[in-house]
Tab-separated table of C-alpha atoms in Angstrom:
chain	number	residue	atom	x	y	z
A	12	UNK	CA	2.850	-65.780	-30.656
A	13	UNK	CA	0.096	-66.581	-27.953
A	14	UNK	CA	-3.245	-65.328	-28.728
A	15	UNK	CA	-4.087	-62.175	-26.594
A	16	UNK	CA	-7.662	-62.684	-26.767
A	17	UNK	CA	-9.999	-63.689	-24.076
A	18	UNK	CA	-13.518	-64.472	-25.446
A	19	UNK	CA	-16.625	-64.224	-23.103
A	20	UNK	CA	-19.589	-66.498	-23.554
A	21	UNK	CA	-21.823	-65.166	-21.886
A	22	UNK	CA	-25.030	-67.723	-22.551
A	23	UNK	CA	-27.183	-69.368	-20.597
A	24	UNK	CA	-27.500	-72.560	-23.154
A	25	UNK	CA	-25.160	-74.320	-22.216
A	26	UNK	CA	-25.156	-77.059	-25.372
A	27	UNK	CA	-24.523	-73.644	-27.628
A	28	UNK	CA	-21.299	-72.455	-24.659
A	29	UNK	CA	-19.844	-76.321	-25.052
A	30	UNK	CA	-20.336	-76.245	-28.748
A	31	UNK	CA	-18.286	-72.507	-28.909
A	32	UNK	CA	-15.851	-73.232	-26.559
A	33	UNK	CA	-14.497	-76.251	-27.938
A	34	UNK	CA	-14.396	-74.996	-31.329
A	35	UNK	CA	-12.147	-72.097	-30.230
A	36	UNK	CA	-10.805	-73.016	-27.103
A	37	UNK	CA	-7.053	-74.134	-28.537
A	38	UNK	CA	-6.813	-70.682	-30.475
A	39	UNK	CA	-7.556	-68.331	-27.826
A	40	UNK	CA	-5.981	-67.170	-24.264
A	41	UNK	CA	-9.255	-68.159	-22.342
A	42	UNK	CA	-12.860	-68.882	-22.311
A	43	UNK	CA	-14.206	-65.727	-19.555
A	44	UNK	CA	-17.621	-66.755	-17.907
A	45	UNK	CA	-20.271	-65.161	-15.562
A	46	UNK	CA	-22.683	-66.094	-13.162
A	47	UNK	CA	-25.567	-66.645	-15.482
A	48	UNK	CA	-23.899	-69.561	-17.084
A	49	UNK	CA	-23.140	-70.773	-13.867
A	50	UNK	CA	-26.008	-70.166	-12.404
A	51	UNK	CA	-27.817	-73.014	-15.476
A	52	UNK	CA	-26.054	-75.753	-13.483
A	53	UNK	CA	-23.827	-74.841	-10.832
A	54	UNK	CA	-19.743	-75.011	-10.843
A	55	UNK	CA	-19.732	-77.954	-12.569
A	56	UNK	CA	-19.923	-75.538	-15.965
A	57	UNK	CA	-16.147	-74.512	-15.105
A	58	UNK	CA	-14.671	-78.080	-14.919
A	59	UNK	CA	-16.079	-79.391	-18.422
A	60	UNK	CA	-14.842	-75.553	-20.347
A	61	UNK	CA	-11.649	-76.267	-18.510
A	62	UNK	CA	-10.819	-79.235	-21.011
A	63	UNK	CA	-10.958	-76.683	-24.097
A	64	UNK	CA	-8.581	-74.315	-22.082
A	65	UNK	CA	-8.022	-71.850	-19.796
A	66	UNK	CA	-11.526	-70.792	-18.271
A	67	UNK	CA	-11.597	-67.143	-16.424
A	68	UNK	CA	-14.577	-66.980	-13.594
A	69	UNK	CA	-16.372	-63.124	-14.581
A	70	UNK	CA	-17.707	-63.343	-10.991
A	71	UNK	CA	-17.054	-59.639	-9.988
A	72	UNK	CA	-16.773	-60.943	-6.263
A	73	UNK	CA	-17.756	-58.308	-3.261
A	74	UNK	CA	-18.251	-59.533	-0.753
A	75	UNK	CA	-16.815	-60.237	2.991
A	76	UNK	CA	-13.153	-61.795	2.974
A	77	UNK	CA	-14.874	-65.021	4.234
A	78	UNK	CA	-17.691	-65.544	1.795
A	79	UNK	CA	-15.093	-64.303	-1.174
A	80	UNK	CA	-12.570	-66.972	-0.117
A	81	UNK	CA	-15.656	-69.688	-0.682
A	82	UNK	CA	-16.300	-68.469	-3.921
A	83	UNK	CA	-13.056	-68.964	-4.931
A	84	UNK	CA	-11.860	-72.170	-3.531
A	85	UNK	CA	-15.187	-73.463	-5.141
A	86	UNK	CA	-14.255	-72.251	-8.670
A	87	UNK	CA	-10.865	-72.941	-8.727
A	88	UNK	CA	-11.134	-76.482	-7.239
A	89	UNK	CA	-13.189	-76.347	-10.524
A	90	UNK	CA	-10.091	-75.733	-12.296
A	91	UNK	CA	-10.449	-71.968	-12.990
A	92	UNK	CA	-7.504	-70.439	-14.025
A	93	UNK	CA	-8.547	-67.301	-13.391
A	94	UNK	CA	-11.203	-65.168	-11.153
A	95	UNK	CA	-12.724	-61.313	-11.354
A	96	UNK	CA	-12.858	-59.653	-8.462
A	97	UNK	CA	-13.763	-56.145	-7.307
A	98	UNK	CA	-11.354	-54.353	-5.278
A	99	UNK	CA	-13.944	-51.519	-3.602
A	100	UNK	CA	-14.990	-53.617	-0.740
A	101	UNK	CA	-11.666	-53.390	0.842
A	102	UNK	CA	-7.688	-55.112	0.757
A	103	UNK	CA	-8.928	-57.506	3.363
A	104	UNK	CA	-11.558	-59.015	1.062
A	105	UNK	CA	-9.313	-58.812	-2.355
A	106	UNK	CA	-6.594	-60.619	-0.470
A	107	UNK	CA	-9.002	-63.419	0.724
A	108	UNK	CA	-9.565	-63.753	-2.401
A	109	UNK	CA	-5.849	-63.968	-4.002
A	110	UNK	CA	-4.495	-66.342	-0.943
A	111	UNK	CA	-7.520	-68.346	-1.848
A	112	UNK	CA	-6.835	-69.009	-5.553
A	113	UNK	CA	-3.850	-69.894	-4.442
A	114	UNK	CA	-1.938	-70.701	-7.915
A	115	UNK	CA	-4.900	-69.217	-9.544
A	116	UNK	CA	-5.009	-65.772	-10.902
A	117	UNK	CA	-7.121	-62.737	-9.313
A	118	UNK	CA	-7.864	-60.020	-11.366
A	119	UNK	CA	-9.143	-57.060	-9.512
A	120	UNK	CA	-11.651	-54.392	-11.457
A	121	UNK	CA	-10.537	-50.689	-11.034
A	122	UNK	CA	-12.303	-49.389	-13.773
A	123	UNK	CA	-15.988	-50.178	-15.660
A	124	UNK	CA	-17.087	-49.445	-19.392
A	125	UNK	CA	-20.883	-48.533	-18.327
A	126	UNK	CA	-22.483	-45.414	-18.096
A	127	UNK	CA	-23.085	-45.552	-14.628
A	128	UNK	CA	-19.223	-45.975	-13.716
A	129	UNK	CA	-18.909	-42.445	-13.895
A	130	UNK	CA	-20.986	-42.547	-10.809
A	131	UNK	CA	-19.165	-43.755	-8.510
A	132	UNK	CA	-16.555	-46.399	-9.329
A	133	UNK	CA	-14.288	-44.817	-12.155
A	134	UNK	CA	-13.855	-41.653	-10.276
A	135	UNK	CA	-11.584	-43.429	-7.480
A	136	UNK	CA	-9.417	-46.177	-10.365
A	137	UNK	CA	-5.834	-44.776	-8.638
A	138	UNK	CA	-6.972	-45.452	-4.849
A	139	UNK	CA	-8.157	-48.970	-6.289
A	140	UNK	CA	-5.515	-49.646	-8.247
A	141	UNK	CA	-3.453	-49.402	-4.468
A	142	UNK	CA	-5.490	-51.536	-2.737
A	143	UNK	CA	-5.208	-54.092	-5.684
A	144	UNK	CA	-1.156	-53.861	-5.055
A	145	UNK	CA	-0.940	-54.114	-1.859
A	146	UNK	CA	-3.351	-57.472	-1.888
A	147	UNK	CA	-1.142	-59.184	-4.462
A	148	UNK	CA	-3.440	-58.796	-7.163
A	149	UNK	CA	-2.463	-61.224	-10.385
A	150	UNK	CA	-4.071	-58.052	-12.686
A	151	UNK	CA	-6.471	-55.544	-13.544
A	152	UNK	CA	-9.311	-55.158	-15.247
A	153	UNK	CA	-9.574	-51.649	-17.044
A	154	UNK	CA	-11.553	-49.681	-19.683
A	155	UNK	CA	-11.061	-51.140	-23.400
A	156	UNK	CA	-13.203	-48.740	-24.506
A	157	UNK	CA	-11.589	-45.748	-23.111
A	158	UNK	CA	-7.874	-45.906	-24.875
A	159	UNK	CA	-6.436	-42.150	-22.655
A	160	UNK	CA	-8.172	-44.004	-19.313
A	161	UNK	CA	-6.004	-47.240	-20.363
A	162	UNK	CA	-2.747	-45.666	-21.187
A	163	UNK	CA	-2.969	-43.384	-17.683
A	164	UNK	CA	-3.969	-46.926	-15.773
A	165	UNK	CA	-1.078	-48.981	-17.819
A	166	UNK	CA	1.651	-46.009	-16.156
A	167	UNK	CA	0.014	-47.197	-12.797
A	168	UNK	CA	-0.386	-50.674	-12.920
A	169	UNK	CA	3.730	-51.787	-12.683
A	170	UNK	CA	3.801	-55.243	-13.646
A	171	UNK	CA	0.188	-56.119	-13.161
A	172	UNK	CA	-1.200	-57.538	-15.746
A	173	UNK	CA	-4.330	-55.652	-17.732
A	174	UNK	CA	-6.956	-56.686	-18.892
A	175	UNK	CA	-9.737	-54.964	-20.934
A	176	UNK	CA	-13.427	-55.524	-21.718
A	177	UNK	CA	-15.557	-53.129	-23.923
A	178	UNK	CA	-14.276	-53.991	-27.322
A	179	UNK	CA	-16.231	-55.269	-30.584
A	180	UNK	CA	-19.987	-54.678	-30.190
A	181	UNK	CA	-19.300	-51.784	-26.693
A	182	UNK	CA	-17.419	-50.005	-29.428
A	183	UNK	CA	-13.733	-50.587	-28.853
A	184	UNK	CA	-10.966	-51.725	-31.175
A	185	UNK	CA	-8.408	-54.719	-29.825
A	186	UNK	CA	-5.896	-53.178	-31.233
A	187	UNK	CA	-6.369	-49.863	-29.639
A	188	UNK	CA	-6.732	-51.412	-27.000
A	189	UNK	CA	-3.388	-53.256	-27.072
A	190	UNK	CA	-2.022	-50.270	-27.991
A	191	UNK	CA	-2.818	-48.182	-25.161
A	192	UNK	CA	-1.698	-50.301	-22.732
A	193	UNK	CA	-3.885	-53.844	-22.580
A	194	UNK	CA	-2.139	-56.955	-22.029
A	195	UNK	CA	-5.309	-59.095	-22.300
A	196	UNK	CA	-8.526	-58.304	-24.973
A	197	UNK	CA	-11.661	-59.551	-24.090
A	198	UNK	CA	-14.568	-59.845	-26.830
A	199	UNK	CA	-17.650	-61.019	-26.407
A	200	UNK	CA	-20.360	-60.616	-28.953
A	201	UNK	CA	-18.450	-60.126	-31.837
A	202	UNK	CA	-16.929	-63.777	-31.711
A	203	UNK	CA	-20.463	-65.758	-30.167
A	204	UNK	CA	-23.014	-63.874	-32.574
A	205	UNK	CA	-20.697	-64.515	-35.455
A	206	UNK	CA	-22.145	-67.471	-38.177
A	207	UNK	CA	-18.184	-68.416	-37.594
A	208	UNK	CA	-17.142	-68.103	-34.237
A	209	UNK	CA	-13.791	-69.568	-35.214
A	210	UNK	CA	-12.979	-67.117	-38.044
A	211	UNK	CA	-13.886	-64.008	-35.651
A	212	UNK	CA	-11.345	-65.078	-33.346
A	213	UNK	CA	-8.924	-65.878	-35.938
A	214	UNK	CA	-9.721	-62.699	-37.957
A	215	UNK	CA	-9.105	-61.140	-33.898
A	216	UNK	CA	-6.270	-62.228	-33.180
A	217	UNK	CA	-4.589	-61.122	-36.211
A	218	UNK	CA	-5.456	-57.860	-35.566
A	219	UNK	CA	-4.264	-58.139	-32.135
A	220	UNK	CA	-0.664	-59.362	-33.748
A	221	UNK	CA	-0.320	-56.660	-35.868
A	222	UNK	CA	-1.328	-53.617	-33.627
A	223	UNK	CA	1.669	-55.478	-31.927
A	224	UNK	CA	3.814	-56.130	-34.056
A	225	UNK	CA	3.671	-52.210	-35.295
B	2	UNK	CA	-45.747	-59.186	15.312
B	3	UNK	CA	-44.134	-60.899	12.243
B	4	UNK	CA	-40.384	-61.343	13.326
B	5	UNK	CA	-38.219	-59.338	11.986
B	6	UNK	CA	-35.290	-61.782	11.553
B	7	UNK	CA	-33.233	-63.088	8.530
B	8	UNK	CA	-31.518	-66.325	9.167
B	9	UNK	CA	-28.568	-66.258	7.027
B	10	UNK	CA	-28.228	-69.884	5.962
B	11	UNK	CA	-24.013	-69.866	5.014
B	12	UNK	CA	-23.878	-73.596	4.440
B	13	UNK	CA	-22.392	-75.615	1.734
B	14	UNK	CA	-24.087	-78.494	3.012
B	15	UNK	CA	-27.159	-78.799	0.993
B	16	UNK	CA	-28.721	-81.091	3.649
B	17	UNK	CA	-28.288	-79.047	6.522
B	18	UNK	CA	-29.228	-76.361	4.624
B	19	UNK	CA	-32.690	-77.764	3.742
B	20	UNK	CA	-33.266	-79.600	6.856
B	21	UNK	CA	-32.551	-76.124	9.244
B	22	UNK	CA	-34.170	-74.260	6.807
B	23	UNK	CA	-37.543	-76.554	7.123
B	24	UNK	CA	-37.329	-76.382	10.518
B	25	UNK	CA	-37.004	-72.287	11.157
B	26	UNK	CA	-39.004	-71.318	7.694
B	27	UNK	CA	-41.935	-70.670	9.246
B	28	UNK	CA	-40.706	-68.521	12.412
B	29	UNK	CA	-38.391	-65.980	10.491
B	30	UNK	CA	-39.167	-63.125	7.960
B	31	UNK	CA	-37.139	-64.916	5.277
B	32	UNK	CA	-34.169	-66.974	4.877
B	33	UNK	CA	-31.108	-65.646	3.091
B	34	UNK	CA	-28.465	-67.503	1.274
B	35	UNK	CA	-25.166	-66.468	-0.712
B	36	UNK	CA	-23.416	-67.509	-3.609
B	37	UNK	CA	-21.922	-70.715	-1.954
B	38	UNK	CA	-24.785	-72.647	-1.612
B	39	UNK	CA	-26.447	-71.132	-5.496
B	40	UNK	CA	-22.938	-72.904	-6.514
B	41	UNK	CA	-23.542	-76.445	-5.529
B	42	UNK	CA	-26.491	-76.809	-7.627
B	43	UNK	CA	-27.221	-73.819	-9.719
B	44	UNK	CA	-30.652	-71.342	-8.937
B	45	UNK	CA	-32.361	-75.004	-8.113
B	46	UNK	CA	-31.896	-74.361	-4.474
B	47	UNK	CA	-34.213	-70.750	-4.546
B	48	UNK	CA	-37.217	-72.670	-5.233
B	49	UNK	CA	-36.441	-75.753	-2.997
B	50	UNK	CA	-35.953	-73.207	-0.270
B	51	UNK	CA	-38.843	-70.701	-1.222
B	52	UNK	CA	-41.375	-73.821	-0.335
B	53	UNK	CA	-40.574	-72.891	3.369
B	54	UNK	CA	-40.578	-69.007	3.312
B	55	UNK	CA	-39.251	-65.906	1.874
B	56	UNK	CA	-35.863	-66.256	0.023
B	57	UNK	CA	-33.074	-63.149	0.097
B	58	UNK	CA	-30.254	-64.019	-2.148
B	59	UNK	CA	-27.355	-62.193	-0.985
B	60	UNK	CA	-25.380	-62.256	-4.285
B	61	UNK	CA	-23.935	-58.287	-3.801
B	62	UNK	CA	-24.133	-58.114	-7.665
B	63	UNK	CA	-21.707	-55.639	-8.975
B	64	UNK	CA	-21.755	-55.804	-12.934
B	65	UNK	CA	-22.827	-54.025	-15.641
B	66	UNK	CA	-26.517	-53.614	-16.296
B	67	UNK	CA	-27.612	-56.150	-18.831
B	68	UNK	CA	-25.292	-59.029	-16.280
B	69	UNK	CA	-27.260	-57.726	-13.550
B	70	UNK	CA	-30.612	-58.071	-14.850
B	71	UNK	CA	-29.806	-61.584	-15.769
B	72	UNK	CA	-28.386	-62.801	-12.714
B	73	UNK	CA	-31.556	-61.088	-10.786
B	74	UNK	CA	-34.049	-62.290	-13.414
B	75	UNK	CA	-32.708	-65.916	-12.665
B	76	UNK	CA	-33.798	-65.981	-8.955
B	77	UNK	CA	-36.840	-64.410	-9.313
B	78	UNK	CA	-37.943	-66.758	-11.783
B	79	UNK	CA	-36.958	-69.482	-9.592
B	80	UNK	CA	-39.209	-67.661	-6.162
B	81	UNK	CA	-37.152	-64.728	-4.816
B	82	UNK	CA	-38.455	-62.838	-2.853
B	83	UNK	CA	-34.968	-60.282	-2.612
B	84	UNK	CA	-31.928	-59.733	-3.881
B	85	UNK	CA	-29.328	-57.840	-2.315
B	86	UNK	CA	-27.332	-55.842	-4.827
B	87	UNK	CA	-24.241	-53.109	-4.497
B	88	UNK	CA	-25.216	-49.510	-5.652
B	89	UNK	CA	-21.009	-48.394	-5.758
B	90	UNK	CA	-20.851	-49.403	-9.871
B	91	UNK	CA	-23.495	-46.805	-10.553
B	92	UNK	CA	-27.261	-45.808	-10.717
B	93	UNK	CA	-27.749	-47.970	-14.212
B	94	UNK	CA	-26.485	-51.152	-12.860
B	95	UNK	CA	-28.738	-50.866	-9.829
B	96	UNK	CA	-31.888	-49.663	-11.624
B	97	UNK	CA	-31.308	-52.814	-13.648
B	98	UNK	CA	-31.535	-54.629	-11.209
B	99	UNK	CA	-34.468	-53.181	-9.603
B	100	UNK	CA	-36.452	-53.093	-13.012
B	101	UNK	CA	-35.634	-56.980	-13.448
B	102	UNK	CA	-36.648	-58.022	-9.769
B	103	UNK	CA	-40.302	-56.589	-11.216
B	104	UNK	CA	-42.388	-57.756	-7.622
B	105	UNK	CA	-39.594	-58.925	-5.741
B	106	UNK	CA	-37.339	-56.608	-3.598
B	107	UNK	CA	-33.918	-55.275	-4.267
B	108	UNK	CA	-31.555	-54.086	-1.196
B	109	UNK	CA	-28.780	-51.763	-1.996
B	110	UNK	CA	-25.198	-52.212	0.111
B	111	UNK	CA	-24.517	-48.748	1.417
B	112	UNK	CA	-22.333	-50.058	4.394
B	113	UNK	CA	-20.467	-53.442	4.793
B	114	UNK	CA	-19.168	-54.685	8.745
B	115	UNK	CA	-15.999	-55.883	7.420
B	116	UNK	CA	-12.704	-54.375	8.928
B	117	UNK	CA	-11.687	-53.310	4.837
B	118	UNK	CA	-14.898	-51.876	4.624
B	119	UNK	CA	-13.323	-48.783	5.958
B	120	UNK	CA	-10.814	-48.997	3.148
B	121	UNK	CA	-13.066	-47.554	0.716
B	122	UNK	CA	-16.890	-48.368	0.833
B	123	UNK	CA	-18.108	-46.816	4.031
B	124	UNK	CA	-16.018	-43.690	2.962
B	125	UNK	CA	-19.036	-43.480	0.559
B	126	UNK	CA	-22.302	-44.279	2.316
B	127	UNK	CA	-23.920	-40.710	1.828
B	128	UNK	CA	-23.308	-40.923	-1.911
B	129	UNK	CA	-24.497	-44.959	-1.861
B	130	UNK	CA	-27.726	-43.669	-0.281
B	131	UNK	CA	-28.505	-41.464	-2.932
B	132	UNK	CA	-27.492	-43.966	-5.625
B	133	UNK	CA	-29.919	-46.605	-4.172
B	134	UNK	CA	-32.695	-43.881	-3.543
B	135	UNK	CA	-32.719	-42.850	-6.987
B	136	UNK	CA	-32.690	-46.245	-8.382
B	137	UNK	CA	-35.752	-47.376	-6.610
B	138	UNK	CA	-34.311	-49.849	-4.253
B	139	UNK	CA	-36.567	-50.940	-1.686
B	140	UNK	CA	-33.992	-51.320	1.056
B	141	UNK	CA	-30.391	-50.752	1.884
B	142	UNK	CA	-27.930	-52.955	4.168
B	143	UNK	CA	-26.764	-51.316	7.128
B	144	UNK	CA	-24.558	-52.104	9.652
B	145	UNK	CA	-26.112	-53.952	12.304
B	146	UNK	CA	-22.686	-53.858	14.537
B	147	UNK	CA	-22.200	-49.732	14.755
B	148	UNK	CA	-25.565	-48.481	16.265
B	149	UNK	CA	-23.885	-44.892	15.888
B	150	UNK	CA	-23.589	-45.372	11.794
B	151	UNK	CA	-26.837	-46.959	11.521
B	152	UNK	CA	-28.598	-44.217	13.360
B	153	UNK	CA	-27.697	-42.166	10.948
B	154	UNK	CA	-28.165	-44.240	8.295
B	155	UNK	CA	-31.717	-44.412	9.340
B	156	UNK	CA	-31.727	-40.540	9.002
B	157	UNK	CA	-30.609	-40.704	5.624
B	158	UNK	CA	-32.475	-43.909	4.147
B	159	UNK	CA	-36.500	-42.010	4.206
B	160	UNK	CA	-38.622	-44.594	4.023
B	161	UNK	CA	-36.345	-47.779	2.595
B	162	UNK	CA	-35.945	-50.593	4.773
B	163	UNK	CA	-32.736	-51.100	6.543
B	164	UNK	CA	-31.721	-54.188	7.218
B	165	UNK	CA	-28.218	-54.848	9.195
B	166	UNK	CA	-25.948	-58.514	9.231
B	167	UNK	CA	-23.639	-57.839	11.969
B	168	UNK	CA	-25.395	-59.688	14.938
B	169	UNK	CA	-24.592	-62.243	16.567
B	170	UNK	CA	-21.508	-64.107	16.307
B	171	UNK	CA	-19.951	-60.614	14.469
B	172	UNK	CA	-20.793	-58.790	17.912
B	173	UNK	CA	-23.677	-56.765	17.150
B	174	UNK	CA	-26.863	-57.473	19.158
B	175	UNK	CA	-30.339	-58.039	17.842
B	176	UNK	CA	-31.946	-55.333	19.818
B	177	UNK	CA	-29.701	-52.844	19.369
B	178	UNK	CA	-29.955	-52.985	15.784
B	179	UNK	CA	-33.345	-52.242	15.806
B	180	UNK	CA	-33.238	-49.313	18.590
B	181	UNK	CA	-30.669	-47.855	16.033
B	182	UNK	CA	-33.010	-48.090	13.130
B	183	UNK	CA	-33.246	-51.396	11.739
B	184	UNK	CA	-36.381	-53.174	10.162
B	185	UNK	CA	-34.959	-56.152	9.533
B	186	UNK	CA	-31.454	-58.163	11.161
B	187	UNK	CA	-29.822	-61.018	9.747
B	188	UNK	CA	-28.449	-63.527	11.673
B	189	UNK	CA	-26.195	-66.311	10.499
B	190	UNK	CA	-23.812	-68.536	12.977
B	191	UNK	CA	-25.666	-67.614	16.364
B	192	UNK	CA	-28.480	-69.558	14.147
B	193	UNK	CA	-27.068	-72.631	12.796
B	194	UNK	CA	-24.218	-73.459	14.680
B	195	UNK	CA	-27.116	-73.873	17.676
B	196	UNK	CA	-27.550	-77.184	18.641
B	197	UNK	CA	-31.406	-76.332	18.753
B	198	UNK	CA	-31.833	-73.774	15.672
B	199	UNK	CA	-35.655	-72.758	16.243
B	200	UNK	CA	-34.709	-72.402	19.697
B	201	UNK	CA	-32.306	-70.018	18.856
B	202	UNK	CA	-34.706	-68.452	16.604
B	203	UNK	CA	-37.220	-67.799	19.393
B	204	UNK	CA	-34.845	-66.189	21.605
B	205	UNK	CA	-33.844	-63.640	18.946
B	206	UNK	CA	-37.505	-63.076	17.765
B	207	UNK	CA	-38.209	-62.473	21.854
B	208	UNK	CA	-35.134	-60.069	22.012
B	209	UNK	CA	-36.614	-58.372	18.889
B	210	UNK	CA	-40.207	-58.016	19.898
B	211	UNK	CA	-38.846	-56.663	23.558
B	212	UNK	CA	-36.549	-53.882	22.081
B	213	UNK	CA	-39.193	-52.495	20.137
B	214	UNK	CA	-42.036	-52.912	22.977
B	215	UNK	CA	-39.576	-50.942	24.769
């Protein structure tokens, strides 16, 4: 089976990102990235990850559709696979964003794993989870952490593909996570902190097998 | 007076960007660039730019705190002197922000001009204002094209700075902006799509200075 596990590097040295990604690139679903690693050197960061695999862009766009279709053409002419995108600032700026990845994948956050999301942005997930339909939205990103929230945005989500941060060191289990709905795992500290980055994800996505396999 | 304008360099062209920004730097209150042109070449381009004025980087960060931080603590280091930041994922993201600019000066999106922004966002301005008061932000980004909203943003916002895109080639004019309340309006196209950029510049500062001699 295909590993379920997108790991996040999120570092600003970029010798110790290479280093990581190409010892685990070929046993995971995707290296995810954000702007501080691209901000070290520019876009040029998402073409060399992109020869250890898939590479998914963290850049939790929100902007105007214009400057969002930019940002995308730049990172996917990159070769990103896949791009983050918030869905808040409207359909017309998430859909600039999917037509512009063209055969790229958007995935649009409805949901966030911080404290402050219970501010503001977790309290309308169903209205966001619309607008991320209607703009052809590859997937979602939704709360790993938060196994009831999951399971009541997996119901909603049709076939949109989920995805889930807040697992390992923000206190959520991958399985659980799979369990309650995620299609996608994302883990971050828990495989680059490790003395054996390779072994974490190994040790993860055997986990991530069984909780499916159950 | 200082001017009160904010010449939003949107170019890709790294050139153009430097050459119109050399030319204008010292007859605006800043200059303001997006992600596009931090892509090209990484946060290089902030302290390039910063030799000819102040720098606003309009990145609308919308992550968790500790991504937030980073991505703010990268421009300052590089001359900053603002970030603009979105306030809808929650009063810890934006405070961490704010706490990471230390000197420089974070502006909180209450209000964006795009036709989705009705989708959602500017359903949520009164809340957005409170968000962004109670994180400390030092200004908020109104819109410069709907004098009626902005009036009563002004009403709202105490004593943070507004400032408003909008003008120009999006339909809102200069003055009006600032008769509804603004402190500060960005400009982008009107600017450098002008054969004769500083030109242009003057023109706009003259409109400015007029509407508030008025």
């Amino acid at each position: 089976m295909d590993s379920r596990l997108v790991v996040a590097l999120d570092l600003t040295d970029a010798d110790k990102l290479m280093e990581i990604a190409g010892n685990i690139g070929g046993e995971v679903f995707a290296i995810k990235i954000n702007w501080p690693s691209i901000m070290i050197q520019g876009t040029g960061i998402v073409g060399e990850l992109s020869r250890f695999g898939k590479v998914i862009c963290d850049l939790k766009i929100a902007d105007i559709p214009n400057t969002n279709s930019m940002i995308v053409e730049s990172v996917v002419k990159m070769g990103a696979w896949g791009v983050i995108s918030h869905s808040f600032t409207g359909g017309d700026s998430l859909r600039a964003a999917v037509e512009s990845a063209r055969n790229a994948k958007v995935f649009s956050v409805v949901s966030m794993s911080h404290p402050g999301s219970s501010d503001f942005i977790n309290r309308h997930t169903d209205e966001l989870i619309e607008v991320s339909r209607n703009a052809g939205a590859y997937g979602l990103i939704g709360p790993g952490n938060n196994p009831k929230e999951l399971a009541r945005i997996r119901k909603l989500a049709g076939n949109m593909v989920i995805m889930t941060p807040g697992v390992g060191a923000q206190g959520g289990k991958a399985s659980e996570a799979i369990r309650s709905g995620s299609d996608l795992v994302i883990v971050g500290r828990a495989v680059y902190n490790s003395h054996d980055p390779l072994e974490a994800v190994r040790a993860l996505n055997l986990e991530i097998l069984e909780s499916v396999q159950r």
